[in-house]
mmCIF file of C-alpha atoms in Angstrom:
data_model
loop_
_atom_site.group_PDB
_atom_site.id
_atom_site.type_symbol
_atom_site.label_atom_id
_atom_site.label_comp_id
_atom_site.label_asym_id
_atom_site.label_seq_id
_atom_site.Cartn_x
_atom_site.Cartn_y
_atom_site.Cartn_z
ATOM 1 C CA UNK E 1 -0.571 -43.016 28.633
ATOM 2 C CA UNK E 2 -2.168 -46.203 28.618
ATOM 3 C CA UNK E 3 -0.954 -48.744 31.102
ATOM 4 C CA UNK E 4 -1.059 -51.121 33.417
ATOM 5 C CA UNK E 5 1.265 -52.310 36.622
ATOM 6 C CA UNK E 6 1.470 -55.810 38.336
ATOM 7 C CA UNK E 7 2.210 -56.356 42.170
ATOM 8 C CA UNK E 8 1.988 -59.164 44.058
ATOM 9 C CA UNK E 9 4.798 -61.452 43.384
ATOM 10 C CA UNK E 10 7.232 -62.968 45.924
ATOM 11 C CA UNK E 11 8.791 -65.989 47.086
ATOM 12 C CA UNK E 12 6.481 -68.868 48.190
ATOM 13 C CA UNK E 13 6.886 -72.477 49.251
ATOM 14 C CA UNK E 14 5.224 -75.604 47.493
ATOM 15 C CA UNK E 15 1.544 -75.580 48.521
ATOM 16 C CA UNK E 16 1.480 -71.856 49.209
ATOM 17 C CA UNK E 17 -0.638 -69.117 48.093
ATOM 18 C CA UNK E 18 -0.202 -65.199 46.583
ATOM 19 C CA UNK E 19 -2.826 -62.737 44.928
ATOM 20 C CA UNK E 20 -1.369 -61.251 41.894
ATOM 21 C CA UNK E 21 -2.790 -57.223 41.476
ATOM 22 C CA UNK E 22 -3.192 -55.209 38.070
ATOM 23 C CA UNK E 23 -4.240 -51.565 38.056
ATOM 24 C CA UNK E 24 -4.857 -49.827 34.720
ATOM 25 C CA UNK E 25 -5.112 -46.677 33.648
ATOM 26 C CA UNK E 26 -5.330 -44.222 30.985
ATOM 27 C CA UNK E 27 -7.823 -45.965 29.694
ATOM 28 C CA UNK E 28 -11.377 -46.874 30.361
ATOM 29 C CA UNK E 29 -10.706 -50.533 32.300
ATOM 30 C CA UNK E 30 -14.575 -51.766 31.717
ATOM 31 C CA UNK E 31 -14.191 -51.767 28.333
ATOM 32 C CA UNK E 32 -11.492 -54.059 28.039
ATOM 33 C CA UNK E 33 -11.336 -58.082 28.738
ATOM 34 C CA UNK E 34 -7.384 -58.507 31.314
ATOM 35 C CA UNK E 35 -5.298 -61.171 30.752
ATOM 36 C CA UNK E 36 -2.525 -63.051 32.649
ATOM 37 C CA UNK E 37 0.150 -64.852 30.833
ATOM 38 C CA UNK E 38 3.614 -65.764 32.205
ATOM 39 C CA UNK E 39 6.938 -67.055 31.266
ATOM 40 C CA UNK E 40 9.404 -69.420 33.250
ATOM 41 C CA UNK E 41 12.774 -68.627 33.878
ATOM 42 C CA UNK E 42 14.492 -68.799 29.806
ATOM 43 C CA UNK E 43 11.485 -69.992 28.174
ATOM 44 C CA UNK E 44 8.638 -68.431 26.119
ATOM 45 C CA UNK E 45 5.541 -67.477 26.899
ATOM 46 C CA UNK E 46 2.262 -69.213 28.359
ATOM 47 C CA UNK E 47 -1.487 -67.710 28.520
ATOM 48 C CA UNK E 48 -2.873 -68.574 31.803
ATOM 49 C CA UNK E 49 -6.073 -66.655 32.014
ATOM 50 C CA UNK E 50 -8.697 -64.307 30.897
ATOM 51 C CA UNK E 51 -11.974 -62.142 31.715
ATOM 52 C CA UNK E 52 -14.336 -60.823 29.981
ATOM 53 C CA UNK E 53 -15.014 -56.683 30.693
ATOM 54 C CA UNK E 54 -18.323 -57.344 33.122
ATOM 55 C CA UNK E 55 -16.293 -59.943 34.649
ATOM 56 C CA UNK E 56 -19.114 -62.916 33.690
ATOM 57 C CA UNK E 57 -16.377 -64.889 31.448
ATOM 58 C CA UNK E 58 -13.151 -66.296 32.684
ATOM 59 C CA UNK E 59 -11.168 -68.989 30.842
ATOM 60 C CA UNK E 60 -8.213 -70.446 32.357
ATOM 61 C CA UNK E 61 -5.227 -72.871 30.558
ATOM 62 C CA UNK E 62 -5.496 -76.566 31.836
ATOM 63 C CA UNK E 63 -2.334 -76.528 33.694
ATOM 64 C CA UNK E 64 -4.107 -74.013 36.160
ATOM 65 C CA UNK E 65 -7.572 -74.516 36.808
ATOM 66 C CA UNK E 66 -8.788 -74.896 40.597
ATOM 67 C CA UNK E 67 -5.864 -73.629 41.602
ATOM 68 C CA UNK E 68 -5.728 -69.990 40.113
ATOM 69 C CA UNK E 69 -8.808 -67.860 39.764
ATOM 70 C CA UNK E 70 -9.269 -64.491 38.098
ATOM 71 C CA UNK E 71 -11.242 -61.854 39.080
ATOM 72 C CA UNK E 72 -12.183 -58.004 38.691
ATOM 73 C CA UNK E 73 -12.999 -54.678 40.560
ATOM 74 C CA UNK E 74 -13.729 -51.992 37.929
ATOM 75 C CA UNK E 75 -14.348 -49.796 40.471
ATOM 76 C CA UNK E 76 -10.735 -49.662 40.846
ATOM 77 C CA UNK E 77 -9.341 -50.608 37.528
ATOM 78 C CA UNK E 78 -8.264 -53.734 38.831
ATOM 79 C CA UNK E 79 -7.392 -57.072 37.747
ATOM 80 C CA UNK E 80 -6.659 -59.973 40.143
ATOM 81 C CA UNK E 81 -5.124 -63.335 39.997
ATOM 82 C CA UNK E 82 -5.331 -65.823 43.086
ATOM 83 C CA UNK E 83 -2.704 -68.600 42.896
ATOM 84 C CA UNK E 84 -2.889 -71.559 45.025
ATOM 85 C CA UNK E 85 -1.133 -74.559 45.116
ATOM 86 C CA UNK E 86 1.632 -73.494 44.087
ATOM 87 C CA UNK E 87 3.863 -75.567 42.532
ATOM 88 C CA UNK E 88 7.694 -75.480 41.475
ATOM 89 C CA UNK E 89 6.755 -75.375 38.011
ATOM 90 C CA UNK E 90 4.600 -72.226 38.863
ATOM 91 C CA UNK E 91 7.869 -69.782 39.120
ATOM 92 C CA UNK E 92 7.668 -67.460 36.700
ATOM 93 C CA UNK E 93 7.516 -63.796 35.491
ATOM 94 C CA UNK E 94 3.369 -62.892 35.192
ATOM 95 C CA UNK E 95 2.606 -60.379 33.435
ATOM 96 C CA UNK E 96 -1.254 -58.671 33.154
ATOM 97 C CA UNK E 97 -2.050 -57.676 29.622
ATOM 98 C CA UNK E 98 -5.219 -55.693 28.054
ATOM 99 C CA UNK E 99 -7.039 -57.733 25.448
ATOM 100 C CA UNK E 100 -7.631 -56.014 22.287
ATOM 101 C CA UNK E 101 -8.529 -57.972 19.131
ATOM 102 C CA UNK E 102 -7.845 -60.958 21.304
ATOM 103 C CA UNK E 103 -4.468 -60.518 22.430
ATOM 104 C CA UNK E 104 -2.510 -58.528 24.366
ATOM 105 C CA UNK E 105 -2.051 -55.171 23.140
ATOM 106 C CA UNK E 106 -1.132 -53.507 26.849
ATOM 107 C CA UNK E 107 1.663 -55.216 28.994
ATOM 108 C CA UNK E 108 2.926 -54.677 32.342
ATOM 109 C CA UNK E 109 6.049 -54.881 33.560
ATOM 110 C CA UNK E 110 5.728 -58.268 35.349
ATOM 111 C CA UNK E 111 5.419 -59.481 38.856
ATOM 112 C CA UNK E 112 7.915 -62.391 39.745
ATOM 113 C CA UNK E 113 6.455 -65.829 41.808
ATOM 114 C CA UNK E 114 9.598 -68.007 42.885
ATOM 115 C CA UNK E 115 7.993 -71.484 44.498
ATOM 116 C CA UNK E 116 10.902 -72.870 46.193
ATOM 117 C CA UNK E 117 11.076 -74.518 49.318
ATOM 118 C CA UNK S 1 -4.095 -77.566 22.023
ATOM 119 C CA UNK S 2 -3.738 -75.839 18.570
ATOM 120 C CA UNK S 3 0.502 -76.185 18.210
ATOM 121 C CA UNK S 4 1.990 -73.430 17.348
ATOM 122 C CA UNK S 5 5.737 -74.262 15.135
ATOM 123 C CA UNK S 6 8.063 -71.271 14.956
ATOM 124 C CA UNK S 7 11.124 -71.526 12.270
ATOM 125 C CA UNK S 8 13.898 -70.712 12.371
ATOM 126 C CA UNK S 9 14.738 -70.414 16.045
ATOM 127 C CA UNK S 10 17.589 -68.853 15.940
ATOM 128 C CA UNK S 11 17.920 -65.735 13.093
ATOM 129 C CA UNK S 12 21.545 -64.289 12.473
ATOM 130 C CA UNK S 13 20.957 -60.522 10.958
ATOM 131 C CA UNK S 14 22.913 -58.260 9.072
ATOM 132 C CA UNK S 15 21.499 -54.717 9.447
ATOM 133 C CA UNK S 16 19.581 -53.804 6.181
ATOM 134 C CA UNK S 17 18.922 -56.749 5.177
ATOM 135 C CA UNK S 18 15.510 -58.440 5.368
ATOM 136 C CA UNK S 19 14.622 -60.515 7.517
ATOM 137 C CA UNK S 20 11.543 -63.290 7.790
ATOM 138 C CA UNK S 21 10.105 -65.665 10.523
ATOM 139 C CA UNK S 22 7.747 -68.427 9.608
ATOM 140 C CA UNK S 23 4.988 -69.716 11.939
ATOM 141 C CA UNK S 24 2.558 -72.938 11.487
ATOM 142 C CA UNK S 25 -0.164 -73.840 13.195
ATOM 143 C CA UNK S 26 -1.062 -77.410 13.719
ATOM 144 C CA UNK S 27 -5.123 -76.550 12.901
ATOM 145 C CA UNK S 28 -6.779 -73.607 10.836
ATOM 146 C CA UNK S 29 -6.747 -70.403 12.682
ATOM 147 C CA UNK S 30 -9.514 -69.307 10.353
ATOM 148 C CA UNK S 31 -13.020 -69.042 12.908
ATOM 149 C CA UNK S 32 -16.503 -69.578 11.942
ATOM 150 C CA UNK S 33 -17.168 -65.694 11.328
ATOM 151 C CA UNK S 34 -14.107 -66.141 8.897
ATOM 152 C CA UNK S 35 -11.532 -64.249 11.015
ATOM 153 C CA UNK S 36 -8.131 -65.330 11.719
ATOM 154 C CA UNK S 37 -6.457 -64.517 15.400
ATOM 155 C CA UNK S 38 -2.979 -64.553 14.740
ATOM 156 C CA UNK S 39 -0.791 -62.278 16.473
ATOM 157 C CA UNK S 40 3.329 -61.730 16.244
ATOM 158 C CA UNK S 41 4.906 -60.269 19.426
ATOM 159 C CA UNK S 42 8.745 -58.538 19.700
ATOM 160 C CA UNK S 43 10.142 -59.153 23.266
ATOM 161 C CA UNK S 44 13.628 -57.462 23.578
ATOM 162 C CA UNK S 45 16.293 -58.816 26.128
ATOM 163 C CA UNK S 46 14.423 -57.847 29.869
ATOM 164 C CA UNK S 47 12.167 -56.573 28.456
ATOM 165 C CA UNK S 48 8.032 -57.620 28.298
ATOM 166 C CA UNK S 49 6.337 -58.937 25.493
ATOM 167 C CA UNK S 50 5.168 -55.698 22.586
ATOM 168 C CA UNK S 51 2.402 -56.655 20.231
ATOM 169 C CA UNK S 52 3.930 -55.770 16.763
ATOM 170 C CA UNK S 53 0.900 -57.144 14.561
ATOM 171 C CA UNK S 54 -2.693 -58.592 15.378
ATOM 172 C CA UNK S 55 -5.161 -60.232 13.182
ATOM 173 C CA UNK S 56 -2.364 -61.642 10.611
ATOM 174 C CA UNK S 57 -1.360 -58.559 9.198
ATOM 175 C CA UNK S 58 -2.298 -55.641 11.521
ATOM 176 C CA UNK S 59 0.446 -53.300 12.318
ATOM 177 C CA UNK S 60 0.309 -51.851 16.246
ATOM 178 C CA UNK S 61 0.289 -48.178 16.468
ATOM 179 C CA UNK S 62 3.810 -46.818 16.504
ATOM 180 C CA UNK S 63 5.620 -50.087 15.270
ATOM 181 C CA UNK S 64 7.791 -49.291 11.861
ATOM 182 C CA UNK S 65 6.643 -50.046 8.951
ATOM 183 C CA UNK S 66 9.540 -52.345 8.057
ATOM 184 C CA UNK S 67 7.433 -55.039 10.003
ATOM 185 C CA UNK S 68 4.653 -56.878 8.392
ATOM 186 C CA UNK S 69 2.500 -59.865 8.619
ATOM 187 C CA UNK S 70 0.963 -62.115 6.048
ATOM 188 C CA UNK S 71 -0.386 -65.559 5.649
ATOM 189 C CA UNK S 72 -3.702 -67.566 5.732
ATOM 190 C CA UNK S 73 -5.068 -70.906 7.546
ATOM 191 C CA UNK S 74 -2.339 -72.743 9.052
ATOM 192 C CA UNK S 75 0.758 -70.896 7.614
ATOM 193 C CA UNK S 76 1.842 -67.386 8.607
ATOM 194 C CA UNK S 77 4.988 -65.067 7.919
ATOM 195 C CA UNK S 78 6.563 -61.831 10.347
ATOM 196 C CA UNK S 79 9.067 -60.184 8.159
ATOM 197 C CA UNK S 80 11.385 -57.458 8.278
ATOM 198 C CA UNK S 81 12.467 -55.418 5.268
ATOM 199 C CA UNK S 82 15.249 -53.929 6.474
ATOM 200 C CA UNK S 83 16.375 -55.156 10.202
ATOM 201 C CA UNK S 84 17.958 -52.818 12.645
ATOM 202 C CA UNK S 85 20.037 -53.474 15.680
ATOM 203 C CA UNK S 86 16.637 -52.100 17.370
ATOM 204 C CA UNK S 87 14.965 -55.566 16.868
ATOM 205 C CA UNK S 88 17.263 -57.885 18.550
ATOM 206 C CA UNK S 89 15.292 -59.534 20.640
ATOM 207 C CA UNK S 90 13.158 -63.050 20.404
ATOM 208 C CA UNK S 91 9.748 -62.680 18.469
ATOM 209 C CA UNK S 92 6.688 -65.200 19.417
ATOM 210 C CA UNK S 93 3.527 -65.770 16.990
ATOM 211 C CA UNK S 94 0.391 -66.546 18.830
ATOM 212 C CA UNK S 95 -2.898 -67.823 18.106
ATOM 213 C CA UNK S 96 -6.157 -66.869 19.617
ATOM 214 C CA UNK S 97 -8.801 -68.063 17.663
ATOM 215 C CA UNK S 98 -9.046 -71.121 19.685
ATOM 216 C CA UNK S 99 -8.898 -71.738 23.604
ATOM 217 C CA UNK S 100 -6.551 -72.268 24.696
ATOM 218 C CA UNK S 101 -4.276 -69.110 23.391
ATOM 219 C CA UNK S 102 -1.201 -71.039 22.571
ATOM 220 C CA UNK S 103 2.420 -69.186 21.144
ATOM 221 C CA UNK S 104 4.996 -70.657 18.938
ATOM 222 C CA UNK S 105 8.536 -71.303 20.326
ATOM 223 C CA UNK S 106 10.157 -68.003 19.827
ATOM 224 C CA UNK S 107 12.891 -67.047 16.989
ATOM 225 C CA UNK S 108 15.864 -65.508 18.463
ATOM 226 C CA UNK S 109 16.924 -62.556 16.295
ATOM 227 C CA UNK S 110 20.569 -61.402 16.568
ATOM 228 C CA UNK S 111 22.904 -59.072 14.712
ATOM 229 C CA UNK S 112 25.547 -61.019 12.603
#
């Protein structure tokens, strides 16, 4: 079964820091460009960022860049998102999803950050 | 950023009848190579987004075929021939042909 899982999530203050983690499997994880997207508490959806399969491509939304940064081991099937800065407006669900036919065709279950002081 | 306008947002059902969802963009979706990135996702109550269609009119493997997509340039169209209490549940369109990825508003879909 194709899949992939999300860890990383927790509660953080204003200012702080996490690493989001995304293993895959069931499928061959260096063919694929990874995705983040998340979702605030009751609203829709937001695309944050992507990477390309060799990992030379990333692409974030506005309301992130220098303060998030993706990355990728496909050694171990593994997609990464560093958050920093955090701010309130931050807390959400993220969820890691395999691009295919540029969008999301694999989702995780989701990984919660709460920025709260 | 391409604007993505969902309508209605909020979609009162009774099961077996159809069932439609109309999404605008605020620019062409269509790309240079002539493809269109427009993508319809179901997301049921706690649950995470499912891709039901890609490319405009793509079904996902294993979604029903009561769901389809159609439209062209800025004006697209999820419908559902006959809905089920199954697809409760809010349903986004999202484009991708242009950076950055950007989703409509959602359309709430309940059983009358």
């Amino acid at each position: 079964e194709e899949q992939v899982v999300e860890s990383g999530g927790g509660l953080v203050q204003p200012g702080g820091s996490l690493r989001l983690s995304c293993k895959g499997s069931g499928f061959t994880f260096s063919d694929y460009w990874m995705s983040w997207a998340r979702q605030a508490p009751g609203k829709g959806l937001e695309w944050v960022a992507i990477i390309k399969s060799d990992g030379s491509v990333k692409m974030y939304v506005d309301s992130v860049k220098g303060r998030f940064t993706i990355s990728r081991d496909n050694a171990k099937n593994s997609v990464f998102l560093q958050v920093d800065s955090l701010r309130v407006e931050d807390t959400a669900v993220y969820y890691c999803a395999r691009d295919f036919f540029r969008s999301g065709d694999v989702w995780g279950q989701g990984t919660t950050v709460t920025v709260s002081s | 950023d391409v604007v993505m306008t969902q309508s209605p947002l909020s979609l009162p059902v009774t099961p077996g009848q159809p069932a439609s969802i109309s999404c605008r963009s605020s620019q062409s979706l269509v790309n240079s190579d002539g493809e269109t990135f427009l993508t319809w996702f179901q997301q049921r109550p706690g649950r995470s987004p499912r891709r039901l269609i890609y490319m405009v009119s793509n079904r996902d493997s294993g979604v029903p075929e009561r769901f389809s997509g159609s439209g062209s340039g800025t004006d697209f169209t999820l419908k559902i021939s006959k809905v089920e209490a199954d697809d409760v549940g809010v349903y986004y369109c999202m484009q991708s042909t242009h950076w950055p990825r950007t989703f409509g508003q959602g359309t709430k879909v309940e059983i009358k």
